[in-house]
């Protein structure tokens, strides 16, 4: 039995195949499994409408929790991936290249969501509302450099200390 990356890549918590883990068991031998094809730079779908000026305060109050929930979900997935990488081996970058590319993809999606939040914050400051976003996950407001092993290890340590 071998493990294969699910088509949802673990981003759908309600996936019937992988149940949100991102991995599915297959009966095929390990050599027959190919990695998930690259989808290229897929444009992140924005929660914001075309015209920000037409939004009322209620509409903004409805959009912001969706963006933050999405950020928290992506951050949780990133932490799951980080915890599944054995940093104590010398070949982890080579052996888990697909996980690092998935981490980078998720980070790009999170950055797009943070940009949406920044845009909302700038609109709200011009309309005299106070803005303070509260994130539900440790990584939601952190920009992660996926190429830095030291930073990734530090994030894992900080998260484990926070959980204690």
N, CA, C and O of each residue as an XYZ file, in Angstrom:
656
protein
N       0.849     -1.177      0.000
C       0.000      0.000      0.000
C       0.894      1.240      0.000
O       1.913      1.291      0.689
N       0.495      2.221     -0.775
C       1.278      3.448     -0.893
C       0.384      4.649     -0.588
O      -0.841      4.536     -0.526
N       1.019      5.782     -0.402
C       0.298      7.014     -0.099
C       0.422      7.953     -1.286
O       1.488      8.070     -1.891
N      -0.685      8.624     -1.616
C      -0.704      9.551     -2.739
C      -1.325     10.864     -2.283
O      -2.171     10.880     -1.388
N      -0.909     11.953     -2.892
C      -1.485     13.253     -2.570
C      -2.868     13.335     -3.194
O      -3.051     13.018     -4.369
N      -3.829     13.759     -2.406
C      -5.217     13.889     -2.855
C      -5.339     15.068     -3.823
O      -4.512     15.981     -3.815
N      -6.375     15.034     -4.650
C      -6.590     16.114     -5.611
C      -6.909     17.438     -4.934
O      -6.645     18.498     -5.502
N      -7.469     17.399     -3.737
C      -7.780     18.643     -3.017
C      -6.542     19.216     -2.331
O      -6.582     20.336     -1.820
N      -5.444     18.460     -2.314
C      -4.180     18.842     -1.693
C      -4.331     19.174     -0.214
O      -3.517     19.914      0.338
N      -5.355     18.642      0.428
C      -5.548     18.852      1.857
C      -6.185     20.171      2.217
O      -6.280     20.513      3.396
N      -6.628     20.926      1.213
C      -7.213     22.236      1.482
C      -8.712     22.169      1.728
O      -9.313     23.146      2.175
N      -9.323     21.014      1.438
C     -10.755     20.855      1.664
C     -10.955     19.951      2.875
O     -10.707     18.747      2.807
N     -11.399     20.529      3.971
C     -11.575     19.777      5.215
C     -12.656     18.713      5.068
O     -12.612     17.689      5.751
N     -13.622     18.942      4.189
C     -14.750     18.024      4.030
C     -14.567     17.062      2.857
O     -15.549     16.500      2.373
N     -13.337     16.862      2.391
C     -13.054     15.974      1.266
C     -13.422     14.533      1.636
O     -13.060     14.047      2.707
N     -14.140     13.865      0.743
C     -14.581     12.490      0.999
C     -13.446     11.482      0.816
O     -13.503     10.383      1.368
N     -12.410     11.847      0.043
C     -11.309     10.919     -0.225
C     -10.285     10.895      0.902
O      -9.904      9.829      1.386
N      -9.841     12.090      1.318
C      -8.727     12.156      2.289
C      -9.163     12.667      3.656
O      -8.371     12.661      4.599
N     -10.405     13.108      3.774
C     -10.943     13.640      5.025
C     -10.137     14.822      5.546
O     -10.032     15.032      6.754
N      -9.562     15.601      4.609
C      -8.855     16.813      4.982
C      -7.374     16.643      5.245
O      -6.683     17.630      5.494
N      -6.863     15.419      5.198
C      -5.445     15.215      5.488
C      -4.555     15.558      4.298
O      -3.398     15.936      4.480
N      -5.086     15.428      3.080
C      -4.298     15.701      1.889
C      -3.648     14.461      1.305
O      -3.047     14.526      0.233
N      -3.757     13.330      1.995
C      -3.126     12.102      1.541
C      -4.143     10.965      1.525
O      -4.975     10.847      2.424
N      -4.064     10.133      0.489
C      -4.961      8.974      0.389
C      -4.129      7.723      0.176
O      -3.082      7.769     -0.469
N      -4.590      6.618      0.714
C      -3.919      5.337      0.529
C      -4.361      4.736     -0.795
O      -5.537      4.802     -1.155
N      -3.410      4.147     -1.518
C      -3.725      3.490     -2.784
C      -3.184      2.075     -2.744
O      -2.305      1.749     -1.946
N      -3.724      1.246     -3.613
C      -3.263     -0.131     -3.705
C      -2.131     -0.275     -4.708
O      -1.537     -1.347     -4.816
N      -1.823      0.784     -5.441
C      -0.773      0.742     -6.453
C       0.593      0.682     -5.784
O       0.776      1.213     -4.688
N       1.554      0.036     -6.443
C       2.903      0.044     -5.876
C       3.488      1.449     -5.892
O       3.069      2.299     -6.678
N       4.436      1.676     -5.038
C       4.981      3.015     -4.827
C       5.585      3.613     -6.097
O       5.510      4.827     -6.285
N       6.179      2.803     -6.974
C       6.816      3.316     -8.176
C       5.794      3.872     -9.174
O       6.123      4.771     -9.947
N       4.579      3.358     -9.167
C       3.578      3.772    -10.143
C       2.957      5.124     -9.817
O       2.304      5.730    -10.667
N       3.154      5.592     -8.609
C       2.531      6.846     -8.191
C       3.359      8.017     -8.681
O       4.575      8.061     -8.499
N       2.690      8.949     -9.296
C       3.364     10.155     -9.771
C       2.909     11.317     -8.909
O       1.832     11.288     -8.315
N       3.740     12.328     -8.851
C       3.371     13.482     -8.040
C       2.251     14.252     -8.706
O       1.997     14.098     -9.901
N       1.593     15.070     -7.932
C       0.491     15.874     -8.437
C       1.041     16.861     -9.456
O       2.049     17.517     -9.195
N       0.387     16.979    -10.627
C       0.895     17.903    -11.637
C       0.811     19.341    -11.153
O      -0.097     19.723    -10.415
N       1.785     20.121    -11.591
C       1.805     21.529    -11.213
C       0.669     22.259    -11.911
O       0.430     22.065    -13.103
N      -0.016     23.086    -11.169
C      -1.134     23.831    -11.724
C      -0.723     25.228    -12.150
O      -1.551     26.002    -12.629
N       0.534     25.550    -11.981
C       0.997     26.885    -12.338
C       0.533     27.897    -11.309
O       0.112     27.534    -10.211
N       0.611     29.129    -11.658
C       0.176     30.181    -10.754
C      -1.320     30.394    -10.909
O      -1.765     31.114    -11.804
N      -2.080     29.776    -10.050
C      -3.517     29.938    -10.073
C      -3.852     31.206     -9.293
O      -3.400     31.382     -8.162
N      -4.626     32.067     -9.884
C      -4.996     33.329     -9.238
C      -5.870     33.020     -8.036
O      -6.867     32.307     -8.147
N      -5.496     33.554     -6.906
C      -6.262     33.363     -5.678
C      -7.577     34.114     -5.797
O      -7.606     35.294     -6.147
N      -8.646     33.425     -5.505
C      -9.966     34.042     -5.548
C     -10.114     35.004     -4.379
O      -9.878     34.642     -3.226
N     -10.501     36.215     -4.688
C     -10.621     37.243     -3.661
C     -12.043     37.264     -3.111
O     -13.014     37.036     -3.833
N     -12.135     37.541     -1.827
C     -13.438     37.686     -1.194
C     -14.033     39.070     -1.450
O     -15.226     39.288     -1.239
N     -13.207     39.988     -1.900
C     -13.637     41.370     -2.064
C     -14.309     41.591     -3.412
O     -13.883     41.024     -4.418
N     -15.348     42.404     -3.438
C     -15.976     42.736     -4.716
C     -15.111     43.735     -5.490
O     -14.125     44.256     -4.969
N     -15.496     43.987     -6.731
C     -14.734     44.905     -7.581
C     -14.698     46.313     -6.997
O     -13.647     46.955     -6.982
N     -15.840     46.792     -6.518
C     -15.924     48.159     -6.005
C     -15.977     48.143     -4.486
O     -17.011     47.831     -3.894
N     -14.867     48.476     -3.867
C     -14.806     48.496     -2.408
C     -15.615     49.644     -1.813
O     -16.124     49.527     -0.699
N     -15.738     50.740     -2.535
C     -16.436     51.911     -1.996
C     -17.927     51.666     -1.806
O     -18.575     52.347     -1.012
N     -18.473     50.695     -2.533
C     -19.908     50.445     -2.438
C     -20.290     49.554     -1.251
O     -21.476     49.340     -0.999
N     -19.306     49.038     -0.526
C     -19.595     48.146      0.596
C     -20.064     48.919      1.826
O     -19.530     49.975      2.167
N     -21.060     48.368      2.466
C     -21.508     48.954      3.726
C     -20.706     48.321      4.866
O     -19.967     47.358      4.660
N     -20.861     48.869      6.051
C     -20.139     48.342      7.206
C     -20.568     46.902      7.496
O     -19.729     46.071      7.844
N     -21.857     46.596      7.359
C     -22.362     45.238      7.603
C     -21.746     44.242      6.627
O     -21.377     43.133      7.015
N     -21.636     44.638      5.356
C     -21.047     43.745      4.355
C     -19.582     43.472      4.682
O     -19.103     42.348      4.537
N     -18.887     44.497      5.117
C     -17.481     44.322      5.494
C     -17.379     43.414      6.714
O     -16.497     42.558      6.780
N     -18.280     43.598      7.683
C     -18.271     42.754      8.873
C     -18.581     41.303      8.543
O     -18.212     40.407      9.302
N     -19.254     41.055      7.419
C     -19.519     39.689      6.982
C     -18.348     39.092      6.203
O     -18.123     37.883      6.248
N     -17.608     39.934      5.494
C     -16.497     39.452      4.670
C     -15.263     39.146      5.521
O     -14.599     38.133      5.300
N     -14.952     40.003      6.484
C     -13.723     39.865      7.277
C     -13.633     38.503      7.985
O     -12.572     37.882      7.929
N     -14.685     38.010      8.644
C     -14.557     36.686      9.289
C     -14.296     35.559      8.287
O     -13.601     34.596      8.609
N     -14.841     35.670      7.096
C     -14.587     34.640      6.077
C     -13.114     34.634      5.686
O     -12.507     33.573      5.539
N     -12.550     35.814      5.521
C     -11.144     35.911      5.147
C     -10.262     35.373      6.273
O      -9.322     34.619      6.022
N     -10.562     35.756      7.498
C      -9.760     35.309      8.644
C      -9.900     33.798      8.839
O      -8.915     33.122      9.133
N     -11.118     33.260      8.677
C     -11.302     31.809      8.792
C     -10.500     31.069      7.728
O      -9.900     30.030      8.002
N     -10.493     31.599      6.538
C      -9.716     30.989      5.462
C      -8.221     31.049      5.765
O      -7.495     30.084      5.521
N      -7.764     32.177      6.293
C      -6.358     32.319      6.698
C      -6.000     31.311      7.786
O      -4.951     30.670      7.728
N      -6.874     31.176      8.773
C      -6.631     30.240      9.876
C      -6.572     28.800      9.375
O      -5.737     28.016      9.825
N      -7.460     28.455      8.445
C      -7.485     27.096      7.893
C      -6.193     26.808      7.126
O      -5.608     25.734      7.267
N      -5.760     27.754      6.329
C      -4.518     27.582      5.567
C      -3.314     27.520      6.514
O      -2.374     26.765      6.265
N      -3.335     28.292      7.577
C      -2.245     28.267      8.557
C      -2.194     26.924      9.279
O      -1.117     26.388      9.541
N      -3.359     26.396      9.594
C      -3.422     25.097     10.255
C      -2.851     24.022      9.335
O      -2.124     23.134      9.782
N      -3.183     24.106      8.055
C      -2.672     23.137      7.086
C      -1.160     23.258      6.967
O      -0.461     22.248      6.875
N      -0.651     24.486      6.967
C       0.793     24.687      6.912
C       1.482     24.057      8.117
O       2.524     23.420      7.971
N       0.916     24.226      9.289
C       1.526     23.657     10.491
C       1.485     22.136     10.439
O       2.427     21.482     10.890
N       0.421     21.563      9.903
C       0.354     20.112      9.751
C       1.465     19.624      8.830
O       2.116     18.616      9.106
N       1.674     20.341      7.743
C       2.729     19.964      6.803
C       4.100     20.113      7.456
O       4.950     19.232      7.324
N       4.318     21.223      8.158
C       5.603     21.440      8.831
C       5.896     20.335      9.847
O       7.027     19.862      9.956
N       4.870     19.935     10.583
C       5.066     18.887     11.592
C       5.304     17.516     10.963
O       5.837     16.623     11.622
N       4.919     17.338      9.705
C       5.112     16.039      9.061
C       6.470     15.917      8.374
O       6.803     14.854      7.849
N       7.253     16.988      8.372
C       8.573     16.954      7.744
C       9.630     16.651      8.806
O       9.735     17.377      9.795
N      10.412     15.588      8.612
C      11.475     15.273      9.582
C      12.715     16.126      9.311
O      13.536     15.779      8.462
N      12.847     17.225     10.020
C      13.965     18.139      9.812
C      15.291     17.569     10.303
O      16.341     18.154     10.036
N      15.271     16.457     11.005
C      16.508     15.895     11.539
C      17.277     15.079     10.503
O      18.406     14.670     10.773
N      16.703     14.830      9.326
C      17.437     14.126      8.273
C      18.213     15.133      7.437
O      17.920     16.329      7.466
N      19.185     14.658      6.704
C      19.992     15.564      5.882
C      19.405     15.765      4.494
O      19.815     16.679      3.779
N      18.461     14.938      4.104
C      17.913     15.022      2.747
C      16.434     15.423      2.739
O      15.721     15.136      1.777
N      15.979     16.074      3.788
C      14.550     16.375      3.866
C      14.078     17.316      2.764
O      12.939     17.193      2.311
N      14.913     18.248      2.318
C      14.523     19.163      1.234
C      14.280     18.399     -0.056
O      13.333     18.685     -0.788
N      15.130     17.436     -0.329
C      14.993     16.637     -1.550
C      13.843     15.642     -1.418
O      13.045     15.486     -2.343
N      13.757     14.979     -0.285
C      12.756     13.935     -0.101
C      11.335     14.479     -0.015
O      10.389     13.803     -0.419
N      11.176     15.682      0.502
C       9.843     16.251      0.703
C       9.647     17.516     -0.128
O       9.039     18.483      0.333
N      10.161     17.503     -1.342
C      10.081     18.659     -2.233
C       8.622     19.058     -2.487
O       8.302     20.244     -2.558
N       7.741     18.057     -2.623
C       6.329     18.368     -2.869
C       5.676     19.067     -1.685
O       4.802     19.914     -1.865
N       6.099     18.713     -0.471
C       5.547     19.387      0.709
C       6.017     20.837      0.783
O       5.253     21.723      1.166
N       7.255     21.071      0.420
C       7.767     22.440      0.444
C       7.099     23.286     -0.644
O       6.838     24.470     -0.434
N       6.825     22.689     -1.793
C       6.127     23.449     -2.839
C       4.693     23.735     -2.416
O       4.159     24.801     -2.725
N       4.057     22.791     -1.708
C       2.711     23.022     -1.196
C       2.727     24.116     -0.123
O       1.826     24.953     -0.074
N       3.746     24.106      0.729
C       3.894     25.166      1.737
C       4.000     26.531      1.064
O       3.381     27.496      1.512
N       4.783     26.612     -0.009
C       4.952     27.870     -0.729
C       3.640     28.316     -1.365
O       3.292     29.497     -1.333
N       2.924     27.369     -1.938
C       1.638     27.689     -2.577
C       0.646     28.229     -1.542
O      -0.034     29.224     -1.789
N       0.570     27.578     -0.403
C      -0.339     28.023      0.656
C       0.073     29.400      1.158
O      -0.782     30.241      1.438
N       1.384     29.636      1.273
C       1.863     30.944      1.737
C       1.468     32.047      0.757
O       1.110     33.147      1.176
N       1.528     31.762     -0.539
C       1.108     32.746     -1.539
C      -0.385     33.040     -1.413
O      -0.807     34.191     -1.531
N      -1.186     31.996     -1.174
C      -2.626     32.189     -0.990
C      -2.902     33.015      0.267
O      -3.769     33.889      0.272
N      -2.151     32.726      1.331
C      -2.318     33.496      2.573
C      -1.941     34.956      2.358
O      -2.589     35.850      2.903
N      -0.908     35.204      1.574
C      -0.491     36.580      1.316
C      -1.583     37.333      0.559
O      -1.817     38.514      0.818
N      -2.247     36.657     -0.370
C      -3.356     37.291     -1.096
C      -4.492     37.638     -0.133
O      -5.107     38.697     -0.254
N      -4.768     36.754      0.816
C      -5.812     37.021      1.809
C      -5.407     38.174      2.732
O      -6.235     39.013      3.086
N      -4.128     38.208      3.119
C      -3.652     39.324      3.948
C      -3.750     40.647      3.200
O      -4.057     41.681      3.794
N      -3.489     40.612      1.888
C      -3.633     41.821      1.072
C      -5.080     42.302      1.063
O      -5.342     43.504      1.113
N      -6.029     41.345      0.997
C      -7.453     41.702      1.073
C      -7.761     42.380      2.408
O      -8.477     43.380      2.452
N      -7.216     41.829      3.499
C      -7.441     42.422      4.812
C      -6.826     43.821      4.906
O      -7.415     44.724      5.500
N      -5.652     43.991      4.322
C      -5.018     45.315      4.316
C      -5.863     46.320      3.550
O      -5.996     47.475      3.953
N      -6.431     45.867      2.444
C      -7.291     46.747      1.649
C      -8.540     47.152      2.437
O      -8.963     48.308      2.402
N      -9.114     46.192      3.138
C     -10.286     46.487      3.979
C      -9.889     47.454      5.095
O     -10.616     48.405      5.382
N      -8.739     47.210      5.723
C      -8.288     48.082      6.812
C      -8.071     49.504      6.319
O      -8.431     50.462      7.004
N      -7.485     49.649      5.137
C      -7.265     51.002      4.618
C      -8.586     51.685      4.290
O      -8.716     52.896      4.474
N      -9.577     50.920      3.803
C     -10.885     51.510      3.522
C     -11.575     51.929      4.818
O     -12.211     52.981      4.884
N     -11.442     51.094      5.840
C     -12.094     51.403      7.109
C     -11.448     52.594      7.815
O     -12.140     53.358      8.487
N     -10.153     52.760      7.674
C      -9.515     53.905      8.321
C      -9.935     55.215      7.670
O      -9.981     56.251      8.333
N     -10.241     55.177      6.377
C     -10.713     56.401      5.720
C     -12.151     56.717      6.109
O     -12.584     57.865      6.014
N     -12.894     55.698      6.548
C     -14.276     55.944      6.956
C     -14.428     55.985      8.481
O     -15.528     55.800      9.002
N     -13.336     56.225      9.187
C     -13.305     56.476     10.625
C     -13.751     55.293     11.498
O     -14.250     55.502     12.604
N     -13.581     54.073     11.020
C     -13.829     52.891     11.841
C     -12.498     52.435     12.412
O     -11.453     52.627     11.790
N     -12.532     51.835     13.588
C     -11.299     51.265     14.122
C     -11.189     49.817     13.651
O     -12.190     49.107     13.552
N      -9.970     49.393     13.365
C      -9.754     48.066     12.809
C      -8.759     47.299     13.666
O      -7.662     47.782     13.945
N      -9.147     46.109     14.077
C      -8.239     45.204     14.766
C      -8.672     43.786     14.441
O      -9.751     43.353     14.846
N      -7.837     43.067     13.714
C      -8.163     41.702     13.309
C      -7.638     40.726     14.349
O      -6.508     40.858     14.820
N      -8.454     39.754     14.702
C      -8.042     38.728     15.652
C      -7.997     37.402     14.909
O      -9.004     36.918     14.393
N      -6.798     36.830     14.870
C      -6.595     35.578     14.151
C      -6.745     34.408     15.107
O      -6.474     34.526     16.302
N      -7.174     33.288     14.571
C      -7.394     32.111     15.398
C      -6.229     31.141     15.406
O      -6.238     30.185     16.181
N      -5.217     31.360     14.557
C      -4.094     30.438     14.486
C      -2.772     31.201     14.574
O      -2.669     32.354     14.155
N      -1.787     30.538     15.120
C      -0.467     31.112     15.354
C       0.183     31.642     14.072
O       0.836     32.685     14.105
N       0.017     30.943     12.945
C       0.698     31.312     11.707
C      -0.084     32.282     10.829
O       0.435     32.725      9.804
N      -1.302     32.620     11.195
C      -2.159     33.411     10.314
C      -1.585     34.780      9.969
O      -1.719     35.229      8.831
N      -0.965     35.435     10.902
C      -0.447     36.780     10.626
C       1.066     36.784     10.391
O       1.669     37.853     10.292
N       1.682     35.614     10.300
C       3.124     35.521     10.087
C       3.424     35.240      8.617
O       2.785     34.399      7.984
N       4.404     35.958      8.094
C       4.887     35.696      6.737
C       6.012     34.679      6.862
O       7.001     34.914      7.556
N       5.852     33.549      6.185
C       6.793     32.446      6.317
C       7.706     32.396      5.097
O       7.242     32.432      3.957
N       9.013     32.313      5.353
C       9.989     32.110      4.291
C      10.228     30.609      4.193
O      10.945     30.030      5.009
N       9.624     29.987      3.191
C       9.684     28.534      3.056
C      11.095     28.056      2.724
O      11.413     26.886      2.934
N      11.934     28.933      2.216
C      13.294     28.537      1.853
C      14.241     28.527      3.046
O      15.355     28.016      2.934
N      13.833     29.074      4.173
C      14.692     29.154      5.348
C      14.391     28.023      6.330
O      13.357     28.029      6.998
N      15.291     27.068      6.410
C      15.115     25.947      7.340
C      15.092     26.425      8.782
O      14.301     25.937      9.589
N      15.956     27.377      9.106
C      16.034     27.891     10.470
C      14.711     28.517     10.888
O      14.229     28.287     11.997
N      14.125     29.310      9.990
C      12.851     29.956     10.322
C      11.744     28.926     10.516
O      10.930     29.052     11.431
N      11.712     27.912      9.662
C      10.678     26.879      9.784
C      10.815     26.126     11.105
O       9.818     25.867     11.779
N      12.043     25.776     11.475
C      12.262     25.074     12.746
C      11.892     25.957     13.930
O      11.321     25.482     14.912
N      12.220     27.248     13.835
C      11.890     28.194     14.907
C      10.378     28.313     15.061
O       9.871     28.356     16.182
N       9.652     28.368     13.942
C       8.197     28.456     13.999
C       7.594     27.225     14.667
O       6.658     27.337     15.459
N       8.129     26.064     14.348
C       7.625     24.831     14.963
C       7.865     24.854     16.469
O       6.980     24.493     17.244
N       9.069     25.281     16.890
C       9.374     25.353     18.325
C       8.460     26.339     19.037
O       7.929     26.033     20.104
N       8.272     27.515     18.458
C       7.407     28.538     19.072
C       5.977     28.022     19.186
O       5.311     28.252     20.196
N       5.509     27.336     18.170
C       4.143     26.807     18.176
C       3.986     25.752     19.272
O       2.976     25.723     19.975
N       4.990     24.891     19.410
C       4.916     23.851     20.448
C       4.943     24.471     21.845
O       4.249     23.995     22.743
N       5.737     25.528     22.038
C       5.757     26.228     23.331
C       4.412     26.856     23.612
O       3.932     26.827     24.745
N       3.802     27.424     22.588
C       2.505     28.066     22.725
C       1.417     27.059     23.092
O       0.500     27.379     23.849
N       1.518     25.851     22.558
C       0.518     24.828     22.816
C       0.595     24.258     24.230
O      -0.387     23.717     24.738
N       1.768     24.380     24.867
C       1.929     23.812     26.222
C       1.191     24.571     27.235
O       1.226     24.222     28.415
